[in-house]
Short mmCIF file of C-alpha atoms and ligand atoms in Angstrom, two decimals:
data_model
loop_
_atom_site.label_atom_id
_atom_site.label_comp_id
_atom_site.label_asym_id
_atom_site.label_seq_id
_atom_site.Cartn_x
_atom_site.Cartn_y
_atom_site.Cartn_z
CA UNK J 20 16.77 -3.81 56.21
CA UNK J 21 15.94 -2.03 59.41
CA UNK J 22 18.03 -1.89 62.55
CA UNK J 23 16.59 -1.46 66.02
CA UNK J 24 18.06 0.49 68.92
CA UNK J 25 19.61 -2.35 70.89
CA UNK J 26 20.01 -1.65 74.62
CA UNK J 27 21.36 -5.13 75.42
CA UNK J 28 23.91 -5.43 78.24
CA UNK J 29 25.91 -7.89 76.16
CA UNK J 30 26.46 -9.13 73.53
CA UNK J 31 25.67 -5.57 72.63
CA UNK J 32 25.34 -2.97 69.91
CA UNK J 33 28.30 -2.48 67.55
CA UNK J 34 28.97 0.59 65.40
CA UNK J 35 27.02 0.27 62.14
CA UNK J 36 30.03 1.53 60.14
CA UNK J 37 32.10 -1.33 61.53
CA UNK J 38 29.48 -3.93 60.65
CA UNK J 39 29.19 -2.57 57.10
CA UNK J 40 32.94 -2.64 56.63
CA UNK J 41 33.12 -6.22 57.89
CA UNK J 42 30.29 -7.17 55.53
CA UNK J 43 32.15 -5.63 52.59
CA UNK J 44 35.28 -7.60 53.48
CA UNK J 45 33.50 -10.86 54.25
CA UNK J 46 34.15 -12.81 51.04
CA UNK J 47 37.45 -11.31 50.01
CA UNK J 48 39.55 -9.55 52.63
CA UNK J 49 41.61 -6.90 50.83
CA UNK J 50 42.22 -8.95 47.71
CA UNK J 51 43.45 -12.12 49.39
CA UNK J 52 40.46 -14.13 48.12
CA UNK J 53 39.24 -15.33 51.50
CA UNK J 54 37.58 -14.02 54.64
CA UNK J 55 39.47 -13.28 57.84
CA UNK J 56 37.67 -16.26 59.38
CA UNK J 57 39.33 -18.57 56.86
CA UNK J 58 42.92 -17.37 57.02
CA UNK J 59 45.81 -18.79 59.02
CA UNK J 60 46.47 -17.02 62.28
CA UNK J 61 50.16 -17.39 61.37
CA UNK J 62 49.76 -15.56 58.04
CA UNK J 63 51.31 -12.17 57.36
CA UNK J 64 47.82 -10.83 56.68
CA UNK J 65 46.60 -11.79 60.15
CA UNK J 66 49.82 -10.67 61.80
CA UNK J 67 49.09 -7.19 60.48
CA UNK J 68 45.53 -7.37 61.83
CA UNK J 69 46.55 -8.35 65.38
CA UNK J 70 49.53 -6.00 65.51
CA UNK J 71 47.43 -3.04 64.35
CA UNK J 72 44.69 -3.92 66.83
CA UNK J 73 47.17 -3.93 69.71
CA UNK J 74 48.87 -0.73 68.54
CA UNK J 75 45.54 1.10 68.21
CA UNK J 76 44.41 -0.09 71.64
CA UNK J 77 47.71 1.04 73.18
CA UNK J 78 47.26 4.37 71.50
CA UNK J 79 43.64 4.82 72.68
CA UNK J 80 44.38 3.91 76.29
CA UNK J 81 47.92 5.32 76.38
CA UNK J 82 49.11 1.96 77.71
CA UNK J 83 52.62 2.25 79.20
CA UNK J 84 55.39 0.09 77.66
CA UNK J 85 55.70 -2.06 80.78
CA UNK J 86 52.20 -3.49 80.27
CA UNK J 87 51.32 -6.47 78.06
CA UNK J 88 48.07 -6.64 76.12
CA UNK J 89 46.64 -10.15 75.87
CA UNK J 90 43.73 -11.26 73.68
CA UNK J 91 42.44 -14.37 75.47
CA UNK J 92 39.56 -16.79 75.17
CA UNK J 93 37.27 -17.95 77.96
CA UNK J 94 35.65 -14.56 78.43
CA UNK J 95 35.87 -12.40 81.51
CA UNK J 96 34.75 -15.35 83.67
CA UNK J 97 37.93 -17.26 82.96
CA UNK J 98 39.91 -14.38 84.48
CA UNK J 99 38.13 -15.06 87.76
CA UNK J 100 40.34 -18.19 88.02
CA UNK J 101 43.39 -17.05 86.05
CA UNK J 102 43.97 -14.07 88.32
CA UNK J 103 44.33 -15.99 91.61
CA UNK J 104 46.21 -18.83 89.91
CA UNK J 105 48.79 -16.40 88.54
CA UNK J 106 48.89 -13.73 91.23
CA UNK J 107 48.33 -15.42 94.60
CA UNK J 108 51.94 -15.91 95.68
CA UNK J 109 51.04 -15.50 99.37
CA UNK J 110 47.81 -17.41 98.84
CA UNK J 111 45.64 -14.48 99.87
CA UNK J 112 43.77 -11.59 98.23
CA UNK J 113 41.18 -8.94 99.11
CA UNK J 114 37.88 -8.57 97.24
CA UNK J 115 35.41 -5.69 97.16
CA UNK J 116 32.03 -7.17 96.35
CA UNK J 117 29.78 -4.67 94.55
CA UNK J 118 27.65 -7.00 92.43
CA UNK J 119 27.16 -10.45 90.94
CA UNK J 120 30.34 -10.38 88.84
CA UNK J 121 32.56 -9.34 91.73
CA UNK J 122 30.86 -11.95 93.89
CA UNK J 123 31.51 -14.66 91.32
CA UNK J 124 35.16 -13.63 91.10
CA UNK J 125 35.44 -13.67 94.90
CA UNK J 126 33.83 -17.12 95.10
CA UNK J 127 36.06 -18.52 92.37
CA UNK J 128 39.19 -17.19 94.09
CA UNK J 129 38.26 -19.15 97.22
CA UNK J 130 39.11 -22.32 95.28
CA UNK J 131 42.73 -21.23 95.05
CA UNK J 132 43.45 -19.43 98.28
CA UNK J 133 42.10 -17.15 100.96
CA UNK J 134 39.82 -14.57 99.37
CA UNK J 135 38.81 -11.92 101.90
CA UNK J 136 35.65 -9.89 101.32
CA UNK J 137 36.84 -6.54 102.68
CA UNK J 138 33.81 -4.49 101.59
CA UNK J 139 30.40 -5.12 100.08
CA UNK J 140 27.23 -3.30 99.06
CA UNK J 141 25.02 -6.37 99.13
CA UNK J 142 23.10 -4.98 102.15
CA UNK J 143 21.29 -2.59 99.76
CA UNK J 144 21.04 -4.81 96.66
CA UNK J 145 24.35 -3.47 95.33
CA UNK J 146 22.78 -0.06 94.66
CA UNK J 147 25.88 1.88 95.73
CA UNK J 148 29.68 1.72 95.89
CA UNK J 149 31.06 1.45 99.44
CA UNK J 150 33.55 3.99 100.73
CA UNK J 151 36.91 2.47 99.85
CA UNK J 152 39.19 5.26 101.00
CA UNK J 153 40.41 3.54 104.17
CA UNK J 154 39.62 -0.18 104.11
CA UNK J 155 41.22 -2.87 106.21
CA UNK J 156 43.60 -4.12 103.54
CA UNK J 157 45.12 -7.48 104.52
CA UNK J 158 48.89 -7.02 105.01
CA UNK J 159 49.56 -10.34 103.28
CA UNK J 160 47.20 -9.79 100.33
CA UNK J 161 48.68 -10.27 96.87
CA UNK J 162 46.16 -7.91 95.31
CA UNK J 163 42.92 -5.99 95.82
CA UNK J 164 40.13 -6.86 93.40
CA UNK J 165 37.22 -4.75 92.14
CA UNK J 166 34.58 -4.84 89.43
CA UNK J 167 34.76 -1.24 88.29
CA UNK J 168 31.44 -0.93 86.47
CA UNK J 169 28.68 -3.17 87.72
CA UNK J 170 26.81 -4.15 84.58
CA UNK J 171 23.78 -5.61 86.34
CA UNK J 172 23.25 -2.96 89.03
CA UNK J 173 24.45 0.12 87.14
CA UNK J 174 27.03 1.38 89.62
CA UNK J 175 30.54 2.57 88.88
CA UNK J 176 33.61 3.31 91.00
CA UNK J 177 34.14 7.05 90.37
CA UNK J 178 37.29 6.83 92.43
CA UNK J 179 39.54 3.80 92.65
CA UNK J 180 39.93 2.22 96.11
CA UNK J 181 42.88 3.10 98.27
CA UNK J 182 44.73 -0.24 98.10
CA UNK J 183 47.48 0.99 100.45
CA UNK J 184 50.16 0.01 98.01
CA UNK J 185 48.70 -3.35 96.98
CA UNK J 186 48.28 -4.28 93.32
CA UNK J 187 44.85 -3.30 92.00
CA UNK J 188 43.05 -5.80 89.75
CA UNK J 189 39.95 -4.51 88.01
CA UNK J 190 37.20 -6.09 85.91
CA UNK J 191 36.35 -3.35 83.41
CA UNK J 192 34.19 -5.49 81.10
CA UNK J 193 31.37 -2.99 80.82
CA UNK J 194 33.35 0.27 80.88
CA UNK J 195 36.59 -0.44 79.01
CA UNK J 196 37.13 2.32 76.39
CA UNK J 197 34.13 4.36 77.56
CA UNK J 198 36.48 7.05 78.91
CA UNK J 199 40.22 7.62 79.38
CA UNK J 200 41.86 5.81 82.31
CA UNK J 201 45.29 5.92 83.90
CA UNK J 202 46.49 2.37 83.22
CA UNK J 203 49.48 2.81 85.53
CA UNK J 204 47.15 2.72 88.55
CA UNK J 205 46.33 -0.92 87.87
CA UNK J 206 48.22 -4.20 88.05
CA UNK J 207 45.65 -5.80 85.77
CA UNK J 208 42.62 -4.41 84.04
CA UNK J 209 40.60 -6.76 81.94
CA UNK J 210 37.30 -6.92 80.13
CA UNK J 211 35.15 -9.29 78.13
CA UNK J 212 34.80 -7.50 74.81
CA UNK J 213 31.12 -8.28 74.11
CA UNK J 214 29.94 -5.36 76.24
CA UNK J 215 31.55 -2.20 74.94
CA UNK J 216 33.88 -3.38 72.19
CA UNK J 217 33.23 -6.36 69.93
CA UNK J 218 31.67 -9.78 69.42
CA UNK J 219 31.50 -12.28 72.31
CA UNK J 220 34.15 -14.86 73.08
CA UNK J 221 37.23 -12.91 74.03
CA UNK J 222 38.69 -11.01 76.93
CA UNK J 223 41.37 -8.32 76.73
CA UNK J 224 43.71 -8.43 79.71
CA UNK J 225 46.17 -5.59 80.21
CA UNK J 226 48.82 -6.72 82.68
CA UNK J 227 51.87 -5.05 84.24
CA UNK J 228 54.90 -7.08 83.19
CA UNK J 229 56.21 -7.86 86.67
CA UNK J 230 52.97 -9.76 87.37
CA UNK J 231 53.62 -12.13 84.47
CA UNK J 232 55.87 -14.86 85.85
CA UNK J 233 56.48 -18.60 85.76
CA UNK J 234 55.90 -18.69 89.52
CA UNK J 235 52.20 -19.62 89.36
CA UNK J 236 50.06 -21.89 91.50
CA UNK J 237 51.05 -25.54 91.28
CA UNK J 238 48.93 -27.33 88.71
CA UNK J 239 47.97 -24.21 86.74
CA UNK J 240 47.30 -25.33 83.15
CA UNK J 241 49.60 -23.96 80.43
CA UNK J 242 46.61 -22.26 78.82
CA UNK J 243 45.72 -20.48 82.09
CA UNK J 244 49.21 -19.11 82.65
CA UNK J 245 49.55 -15.45 81.62
CA UNK J 246 53.18 -15.99 80.64
CA UNK J 247 52.22 -18.56 77.99
CA UNK J 248 50.16 -15.97 76.13
CA UNK J 249 52.44 -13.02 76.83
CA UNK J 250 55.47 -14.85 75.42
CA UNK J 251 53.53 -15.87 72.31
CA UNK J 252 51.93 -12.48 71.61
CA UNK J 253 48.44 -14.01 72.18
CA UNK J 254 49.21 -16.61 69.47
CA UNK J 255 50.18 -19.60 71.62
CA UNK J 256 47.20 -21.45 70.19
CA UNK J 257 44.63 -20.41 67.60
CA UNK J 258 43.10 -17.21 68.93
CA UNK J 259 39.60 -15.89 68.31
CA UNK J 260 40.91 -14.37 65.11
CA UNK J 261 37.65 -12.94 63.80
CA UNK J 262 36.95 -11.28 67.13
CA UNK J 263 40.42 -9.69 67.15
CA UNK J 264 39.72 -8.38 63.64
CA UNK J 265 36.36 -6.91 64.69
CA UNK J 266 37.82 -5.33 67.84
CA UNK J 267 40.57 -3.83 65.69
CA UNK J 268 37.92 -2.19 63.54
CA UNK J 269 36.18 -0.79 66.62
CA UNK J 270 39.51 0.64 67.86
CA UNK J 271 39.92 2.44 64.53
CA UNK J 272 36.31 3.65 64.75
CA UNK J 273 37.02 5.04 68.23
CA UNK J 274 40.14 6.82 66.98
CA UNK J 275 38.12 8.31 64.10
CA UNK J 276 35.49 9.50 66.58
CA UNK J 277 38.24 11.46 68.32
CA UNK J 278 39.42 9.02 70.99
CA UNK J 279 38.36 8.31 74.54
CA UNK J 280 38.08 11.90 75.79
CA UNK J 281 35.49 12.55 73.08
CA UNK J 282 33.74 9.27 73.84
CA UNK J 283 33.56 10.22 77.51
CA UNK J 284 31.83 13.52 76.67
CA UNK J 285 29.43 11.73 74.36
CA UNK J 286 28.71 9.04 76.95
CA UNK J 287 28.12 11.65 79.64
CA UNK J 288 25.70 13.46 77.37
CA UNK J 289 23.75 10.26 76.67
CA UNK J 290 23.63 9.23 80.33
CA UNK J 291 22.55 12.72 81.42
CA UNK J 292 19.59 12.65 79.02
CA UNK J 293 18.35 9.48 80.67
CA UNK J 294 19.18 10.27 84.31
CA UNK J 295 17.72 13.78 84.09
CA UNK J 296 14.48 12.31 82.85
CA UNK J 297 14.48 9.62 85.56
CA UNK J 298 14.97 12.31 88.21
CA UNK J 299 11.94 14.31 87.07
CA UNK J 300 9.66 11.41 86.09
CA UNK J 301 6.56 10.60 88.15
CA UNK J 302 6.52 7.02 86.90
CA UNK J 303 10.09 5.84 86.38
CA UNK J 304 12.89 5.97 88.86
CA UNK J 305 16.56 5.04 88.82
CA UNK J 306 17.67 2.37 91.28
CA UNK J 307 21.19 3.61 92.03
CA UNK J 308 22.57 6.21 94.45
CA UNK J 309 23.13 9.24 92.14
CA UNK J 310 26.83 9.71 92.91
CA UNK J 311 27.63 6.12 91.91
CA UNK J 312 25.65 6.01 88.66
CA UNK J 313 27.19 4.20 85.71
CA UNK J 314 27.55 5.92 82.33
CA UNK J 315 27.04 2.59 80.59
CA UNK J 316 24.24 0.66 82.30
CA UNK J 317 21.14 2.46 83.55
CA UNK J 318 18.65 0.38 85.56
CA UNK J 319 15.21 1.82 86.33
CA UNK J 320 11.81 0.67 87.56
CA UNK J 321 8.20 1.82 87.71
CA UNK J 322 7.67 0.06 91.03
CA UNK J 323 5.00 -2.15 89.45
CA UNK J 324 6.14 -5.41 87.84
CA UNK J 325 3.16 -5.55 85.47
CA UNK J 326 3.77 -2.04 84.25
CA UNK J 327 7.46 -2.87 83.80
CA UNK J 328 6.54 -5.82 81.60
CA UNK J 329 4.12 -3.67 79.60
CA UNK J 330 6.84 -1.08 79.09
CA UNK J 331 9.37 -3.62 77.86
CA UNK J 332 6.82 -5.11 75.45
CA UNK J 333 5.67 -1.78 74.00
CA UNK J 334 9.24 -0.49 73.76
CA UNK J 335 10.15 -3.55 71.72
CA UNK J 336 7.23 -2.89 69.38
CA UNK J 337 8.63 0.64 68.95
CA UNK J 338 12.08 -0.68 67.95
CA UNK J 339 13.72 -0.27 71.36
CA UNK J 340 15.05 -3.74 72.16
CA UNK J 341 16.48 -5.58 75.16
CA UNK J 342 15.33 -3.18 77.87
CA UNK J 343 14.35 -5.91 80.33
CA UNK J 344 16.39 -5.72 83.53
CA UNK J 345 18.65 -8.54 84.70
CA UNK J 346 16.66 -11.44 86.15
CA UNK J 347 18.15 -10.78 89.60
CA UNK J 348 16.92 -7.15 89.73
CA UNK J 349 13.81 -7.01 87.55
CA UNK J 350 12.56 -3.74 86.08
CA UNK J 351 14.42 -2.28 83.14
CA UNK J 352 18.00 -1.62 82.18
CA UNK J 353 19.24 0.47 79.28
CA UNK J 354 22.83 -0.27 78.33
CA UNK J 355 24.13 2.72 76.41
CA UNK J 356 27.60 1.68 75.37
CA UNK J 357 29.92 3.59 73.01
CA UNK J 358 28.14 2.33 69.90
CA UNK J 359 24.69 3.54 71.03
CA UNK J 360 24.05 6.81 69.18
CA UNK J 361 22.71 9.87 71.02
CA UNK J 362 19.53 9.56 68.90
CA UNK J 363 18.96 6.10 70.40
CA UNK J 364 18.83 7.55 73.91
CA UNK J 365 16.69 10.49 72.76
CA UNK J 366 14.25 8.06 71.17
CA UNK J 367 14.14 6.04 74.38
CA UNK J 368 13.50 9.10 76.56
CA UNK J 369 10.73 10.29 74.23
CA UNK J 370 9.17 6.85 74.34
CA UNK J 371 9.34 6.87 78.17
CA UNK J 372 7.64 10.28 78.27
CA UNK J 373 4.86 9.03 76.05
CA UNK J 374 4.47 5.85 78.11
CA UNK J 375 4.33 7.89 81.30
CA UNK J 376 1.52 10.10 79.93
CA UNK J 377 -0.48 7.05 78.90
CA UNK J 378 0.01 5.17 82.16
CA UNK J 379 -0.29 7.55 85.12
C1 LIG L 428 29.50 -9.76 81.33
C2 LIG L 428 30.45 -9.59 82.43
C3 LIG L 428 31.29 -10.63 82.85
C4 LIG L 428 31.23 -12.03 82.24
O1 LIG L 428 31.72 -12.02 80.95
P1 LIG L 428 31.90 -13.38 80.12
O2 LIG L 428 32.71 -12.92 78.96
O3 LIG L 428 30.53 -13.85 79.77
O4 LIG L 428 32.62 -14.34 80.97
C5 LIG L 428 32.18 -10.38 83.87
N1 LIG L 428 32.24 -9.18 84.46
C6 LIG L 428 31.45 -8.16 84.08
C7 LIG L 428 31.58 -6.84 84.76
C8 LIG L 428 30.54 -8.33 83.06
O5 LIG L 428 29.75 -7.30 82.69
#
């Protein structure tokens, strides 16, 4: 068996320890004679799994008691609709458009009400985060929406926008659990877990309790109402039980690593290795304004599409996989989530140095 360094943006690398543990438990989970995939989601065994997962997540993120944690299906994309359906009481919300995911969320919200684009960085291919310290927040807006880490473009809000008292809703799909955050600053923070946490097919939505009400948009399906899932502890219907189990293992792995403050340091170290090299390289260059650089997704280019393709191909042959940039940007992108070891980034940088020598 040999494992590659997987720089995929998602589904993405998982901690090897977690995968080994899951493999060990595959046929017989802790003496119950079946795998987690085969057991009832109403069983005591699974109840322990989901309760521990939630408790460990609460512990890692220091989630205040007045927030619910929901494990939902439909991925992050389903939240694009669920959020306006559940939160637009005045029928209006403000969106800050910093990339494709924020744009999709903004477009989806237009189906349900008035979605105002109050800021955007599309003028420069989403290569920066606009100044959000004094925006024209709509007085009637039910919430202000951001995508905090832009997976495709590699930008990150280093400071949250000044929402002037409005509820902040944030898509944290590609940065959730990469560093500590103050949950109390958000109304909702949510993320698809296949980026930085677990297998694909689930979103974790952390929602302040007062935002979970029966007063939702007329016609909202039961399954798209936050209250349905909050009241049932994410067990209204059959959840993605195996995914919850895997995420639970990753939460324990993160706690063993020392928690989110330690992960932040480790992630900063990894990102610095790569950005420092990009800043001194004569061949490669980063595509993002330095102050807005993401710790998780690092896009870069040579400026020559043929050379980019050659790099991606040769990197793959060297065991460095999934470095091709998103189809809308081209070039390369290295996603260096929590589970990417420091040695993976060191190997990548050494490979880039070698490629540079051979190609300039
Ligand atoms: C990947 C991603 C999504 C979409 O996630 P799905 O689970 O595929 O719906 C949304 N937002 C961000 C920031 C992402 O990185």
